Amino acid sequence: MSAPVHADGQWPHEPEKATLEGRNKVLGFWLFLGGESVLFGTLFATFIALRNSIGDGPAAHELFKLPMVGAATIILLVSSLTSVFAVQALHQNRVKSLIQWLIATVILGFAFLGLEIYEFVEYVHEGHTFTTSAFSTAFYTLVGFHGAHVAFGVVWITMLVVQVQKKGLNFVTAPKVYVSAIYWHFIDVVWVFIFTVVYLMGKVG
């Protein structure tokens, strides 16, 4: 798992930006997240407009269980911290530590998804299905779309772990690890907004 170095024999502090290709990947990914932000913003606006249209279904304050959602939130925030540690290991060329932190992030991502699936099953049993009301449709669309992003991130980071184990840490794999961390932080930030706008506002509203 040896890694390339600069002419001075040192591993660069930001290996993800050590090449033009790497810098382009990082910049392109930020542009991609800009589009994702617009998409999530649209889903949030739709949910806010429809959150009181409950029809014959349960209202948000009757439905949501904050302890379970709070636990999922803590898990996802901790996974963001493990992702930070992974980037630190990347910058310090500590391959074994990088892989360990990425695996920890994946495990926490799976734990979050498990709680979210359990939450959805509970809601369905209480009569809150995708087609129950405009509120339920908007809820499952927004939260489920975020969950799909988490699932994609888990698969992506798992594939990166395998790639780093096989090819080592170099100027090709480093940008991939870095942008995956940016992506993971993005979906964590989106969840903070979901927790606030959907769950907290729903519970007190």
Tab-separated table of C-alpha atoms in Angstrom:
chain	number	residue	atom	x	y	z
A	1	MET	CA	0.000	0.000	0.000
A	2	SER	CA	2.810	2.379	-0.731
A	3	ALA	CA	1.832	5.870	-1.805
A	4	PRO	CA	3.487	8.219	-4.307
A	5	VAL	CA	5.230	11.293	-2.999
A	6	HIS	CA	6.349	14.634	-4.318
A	7	ALA	CA	9.822	15.247	-5.672
A	8	ASP	CA	10.942	16.285	-2.196
A	9	GLY	CA	10.040	12.839	-0.895
A	10	GLN	CA	7.085	14.048	1.175
A	11	TRP	CA	3.453	12.957	1.046
A	12	PRO	CA	1.479	16.169	0.300
A	13	HIS	CA	-0.784	17.521	3.021
A	14	GLU	CA	-3.742	17.552	0.612
A	15	PRO	CA	-3.126	14.595	-1.728
A	16	GLU	CA	-6.633	14.932	-3.156
A	17	LYS	CA	-5.530	18.212	-4.771
A	18	ALA	CA	-1.993	17.198	-5.710
A	19	THR	CA	-2.921	16.703	-9.377
A	20	LEU	CA	-5.043	18.665	-11.829
A	21	GLU	CA	-7.371	15.684	-12.176
A	22	GLY	CA	-7.823	15.543	-8.421
A	23	ARG	CA	-8.588	19.252	-8.168
A	24	ASN	CA	-11.094	18.956	-11.006
A	25	LYS	CA	-12.815	16.053	-9.247
A	26	VAL	CA	-13.182	18.048	-6.047
A	27	LEU	CA	-14.472	21.140	-7.865
A	28	GLY	CA	-16.861	19.098	-9.995
A	29	PHE	CA	-18.225	17.384	-6.936
A	30	TRP	CA	-18.948	20.684	-5.223
A	31	LEU	CA	-20.933	21.704	-8.312
A	32	PHE	CA	-22.807	18.407	-8.140
A	33	LEU	CA	-23.699	19.071	-4.493
A	34	GLY	CA	-25.020	22.467	-5.527
A	35	GLY	CA	-27.557	20.710	-7.733
A	36	GLU	CA	-28.368	18.274	-4.937
A	37	SER	CA	-29.000	21.199	-2.601
A	38	VAL	CA	-31.548	22.644	-5.016
A	39	LEU	CA	-33.264	19.272	-5.268
A	40	PHE	CA	-33.476	18.825	-1.513
A	41	GLY	CA	-34.620	22.429	-1.153
A	42	THR	CA	-37.541	21.659	-3.463
A	43	LEU	CA	-38.467	18.592	-1.411
A	44	PHE	CA	-38.306	20.615	1.805
A	45	ALA	CA	-40.530	23.327	0.328
A	46	THR	CA	-43.043	20.702	-0.808
A	47	PHE	CA	-43.085	19.066	2.613
A	48	ILE	CA	-43.599	22.373	4.426
A	49	ALA	CA	-46.502	23.229	2.108
A	50	LEU	CA	-48.173	19.844	2.682
A	51	ARG	CA	-47.280	19.016	6.275
A	52	ASN	CA	-50.744	19.947	7.590
A	53	SER	CA	-52.631	18.050	4.869
A	54	ILE	CA	-53.059	14.870	6.902
A	55	GLY	CA	-56.440	13.734	5.584
A	56	ASP	CA	-57.645	10.745	7.621
A	57	GLY	CA	-54.134	9.788	8.684
A	58	PRO	CA	-52.303	10.508	11.927
A	59	ALA	CA	-50.786	13.940	12.525
A	60	ALA	CA	-47.067	14.434	12.929
A	61	HIS	CA	-47.244	15.071	16.679
A	62	GLU	CA	-49.155	11.815	17.120
A	63	LEU	CA	-46.787	9.839	14.955
A	64	PHE	CA	-43.185	10.826	15.517
A	65	LYS	CA	-41.107	9.200	18.254
A	66	LEU	CA	-38.301	11.623	19.028
A	67	PRO	CA	-36.141	9.254	21.134
A	68	MET	CA	-35.730	6.891	18.194
A	69	VAL	CA	-35.171	9.723	15.721
A	70	GLY	CA	-32.768	11.338	18.178
A	71	ALA	CA	-30.764	8.113	18.375
A	72	ALA	CA	-30.575	7.980	14.575
A	73	THR	CA	-29.419	11.598	14.550
A	74	ILE	CA	-26.626	10.914	17.047
A	75	ILE	CA	-25.486	7.908	15.020
A	76	LEU	CA	-25.304	9.937	11.834
A	77	LEU	CA	-23.487	12.827	13.517
A	78	VAL	CA	-20.923	10.416	14.983
A	79	SER	CA	-20.448	8.934	11.512
A	80	SER	CA	-19.621	12.419	10.291
A	81	LEU	CA	-16.900	12.562	12.953
A	82	THR	CA	-15.440	9.219	11.863
A	83	SER	CA	-15.409	10.581	8.324
A	84	VAL	CA	-13.376	13.566	9.558
A	85	PHE	CA	-10.888	11.175	11.165
A	86	ALA	CA	-10.675	9.280	7.868
A	87	VAL	CA	-9.718	12.469	6.019
A	88	GLN	CA	-7.122	13.237	8.677
A	89	ALA	CA	-5.636	9.774	8.150
A	90	LEU	CA	-5.682	10.439	4.398
A	91	HIS	CA	-3.706	13.652	4.832
A	92	GLN	CA	-1.205	11.896	7.105
A	93	ASN	CA	-0.800	8.878	4.763
A	94	ARG	CA	-1.956	6.443	7.456
A	95	VAL	CA	-3.612	3.831	5.258
A	96	LYS	CA	-4.570	1.352	7.977
A	97	SER	CA	-6.170	4.076	10.076
A	98	LEU	CA	-7.961	5.441	7.007
A	99	ILE	CA	-9.515	2.068	6.264
A	100	GLN	CA	-10.574	1.591	9.889
A	101	TRP	CA	-12.323	4.964	10.036
A	102	LEU	CA	-14.046	4.348	6.701
A	103	ILE	CA	-15.309	0.985	7.953
A	104	ALA	CA	-16.578	2.660	11.131
A	105	THR	CA	-18.437	5.184	8.975
A	106	VAL	CA	-20.029	2.374	6.974
A	107	ILE	CA	-21.128	0.527	10.127
A	108	LEU	CA	-22.732	3.669	11.540
A	109	GLY	CA	-24.413	4.295	8.188
A	110	PHE	CA	-25.933	0.813	8.287
A	111	ALA	CA	-27.105	1.430	11.871
A	112	PHE	CA	-28.837	4.638	10.792
A	113	LEU	CA	-30.541	2.870	7.885
A	114	GLY	CA	-31.684	0.070	10.209
A	115	LEU	CA	-33.360	2.569	12.534
A	116	GLU	CA	-34.956	4.394	9.623
A	117	ILE	CA	-36.392	1.185	8.163
A	118	TYR	CA	-37.722	0.230	11.596
A	119	GLU	CA	-39.258	3.691	11.912
A	120	PHE	CA	-41.011	3.390	8.557
A	121	VAL	CA	-42.395	-0.054	9.432
A	122	GLU	CA	-43.775	1.324	12.698
A	123	TYR	CA	-45.463	4.209	10.878
A	124	VAL	CA	-47.049	1.909	8.308
A	125	HIS	CA	-48.520	-0.200	11.115
A	126	GLU	CA	-50.036	2.988	12.529
A	127	GLY	CA	-51.744	3.766	9.222
A	128	HIS	CA	-49.167	6.223	7.913
A	129	THR	CA	-48.465	4.845	4.420
A	130	PHE	CA	-47.122	6.573	1.330
A	131	THR	CA	-50.627	7.193	-0.036
A	132	THR	CA	-52.445	7.980	3.227
A	133	SER	CA	-52.318	11.735	2.727
A	134	ALA	CA	-50.401	14.532	1.040
A	135	PHE	CA	-48.414	14.864	4.265
A	136	SER	CA	-47.402	11.193	4.278
A	137	THR	CA	-46.413	11.309	0.608
A	138	ALA	CA	-44.257	14.385	1.159
A	139	PHE	CA	-42.757	12.858	4.303
A	140	TYR	CA	-41.762	9.539	2.735
A	141	THR	CA	-40.463	11.282	-0.384
A	142	LEU	CA	-38.191	13.641	1.554
A	143	VAL	CA	-36.978	11.273	4.265
A	144	GLY	CA	-36.819	8.290	1.922
A	145	PHE	CA	-34.844	10.263	-0.654
A	146	HIS	CA	-32.333	11.135	2.055
A	147	GLY	CA	-32.228	7.485	3.133
A	148	ALA	CA	-31.459	6.473	-0.436
A	149	HIS	CA	-28.526	8.909	-0.382
A	150	VAL	CA	-27.251	7.323	2.829
A	151	ALA	CA	-27.547	3.851	1.277
A	152	PHE	CA	-25.631	5.039	-1.786
A	153	GLY	CA	-22.940	6.544	0.451
A	154	VAL	CA	-22.567	3.295	2.391
A	155	VAL	CA	-22.089	1.311	-0.817
A	156	TRP	CA	-19.711	3.916	-2.235
A	157	ILE	CA	-17.479	4.036	0.847
A	158	THR	CA	-17.458	0.234	1.052
A	159	MET	CA	-16.201	0.071	-2.532
A	160	LEU	CA	-13.525	2.659	-1.702
A	161	VAL	CA	-12.328	0.546	1.216
A	162	VAL	CA	-11.886	-2.401	-1.138
A	163	GLN	CA	-10.125	-0.222	-3.717
A	164	VAL	CA	-7.694	1.275	-1.187
A	165	GLN	CA	-6.922	-2.193	0.165
A	166	LYS	CA	-6.112	-3.441	-3.331
A	167	LYS	CA	-4.433	-0.415	-4.931
A	168	GLY	CA	-3.184	1.500	-1.919
A	169	LEU	CA	-3.409	5.194	-1.222
A	170	ASN	CA	-2.271	7.281	-4.176
A	171	PHE	CA	-3.171	10.369	-6.168
A	172	VAL	CA	-6.009	8.458	-7.876
A	173	THR	CA	-7.678	6.983	-4.794
A	174	ALA	CA	-7.089	10.008	-2.531
A	175	PRO	CA	-9.541	12.339	-4.368
A	176	LYS	CA	-12.167	9.584	-4.340
A	177	VAL	CA	-11.909	9.194	-0.577
A	178	TYR	CA	-11.992	12.959	-0.078
A	179	VAL	CA	-15.120	13.593	-2.176
A	180	SER	CA	-16.874	10.663	-0.490
A	181	ALA	CA	-16.246	12.428	2.829
A	182	ILE	CA	-17.684	15.655	1.426
A	183	TYR	CA	-20.736	13.711	0.274
A	184	TRP	CA	-21.152	12.115	3.701
A	185	HIS	CA	-20.983	15.479	5.448
A	186	PHE	CA	-23.573	16.798	2.996
A	187	ILE	CA	-26.116	14.097	3.787
A	188	ASP	CA	-25.443	14.631	7.496
A	189	VAL	CA	-26.213	18.341	7.148
A	190	VAL	CA	-29.373	17.532	5.211
A	191	TRP	CA	-30.444	15.217	8.019
A	192	VAL	CA	-30.005	17.983	10.585
A	193	PHE	CA	-32.468	20.055	8.556
A	194	ILE	CA	-34.828	17.068	8.286
A	195	PHE	CA	-34.645	16.483	12.038
A	196	THR	CA	-35.461	20.137	12.674
A	197	VAL	CA	-38.058	20.850	9.986
A	198	VAL	CA	-39.813	17.476	9.857
A	199	TYR	CA	-39.532	15.990	13.318
A	200	LEU	CA	-39.080	18.829	15.788
A	201	MET	CA	-41.480	21.211	14.046
A	202	GLY	CA	-43.896	18.346	13.522
A	203	LYS	CA	-43.812	17.344	17.171
A	204	VAL	CA	-44.396	20.838	18.513
A	205	GLY	CA	-46.734	21.926	15.721
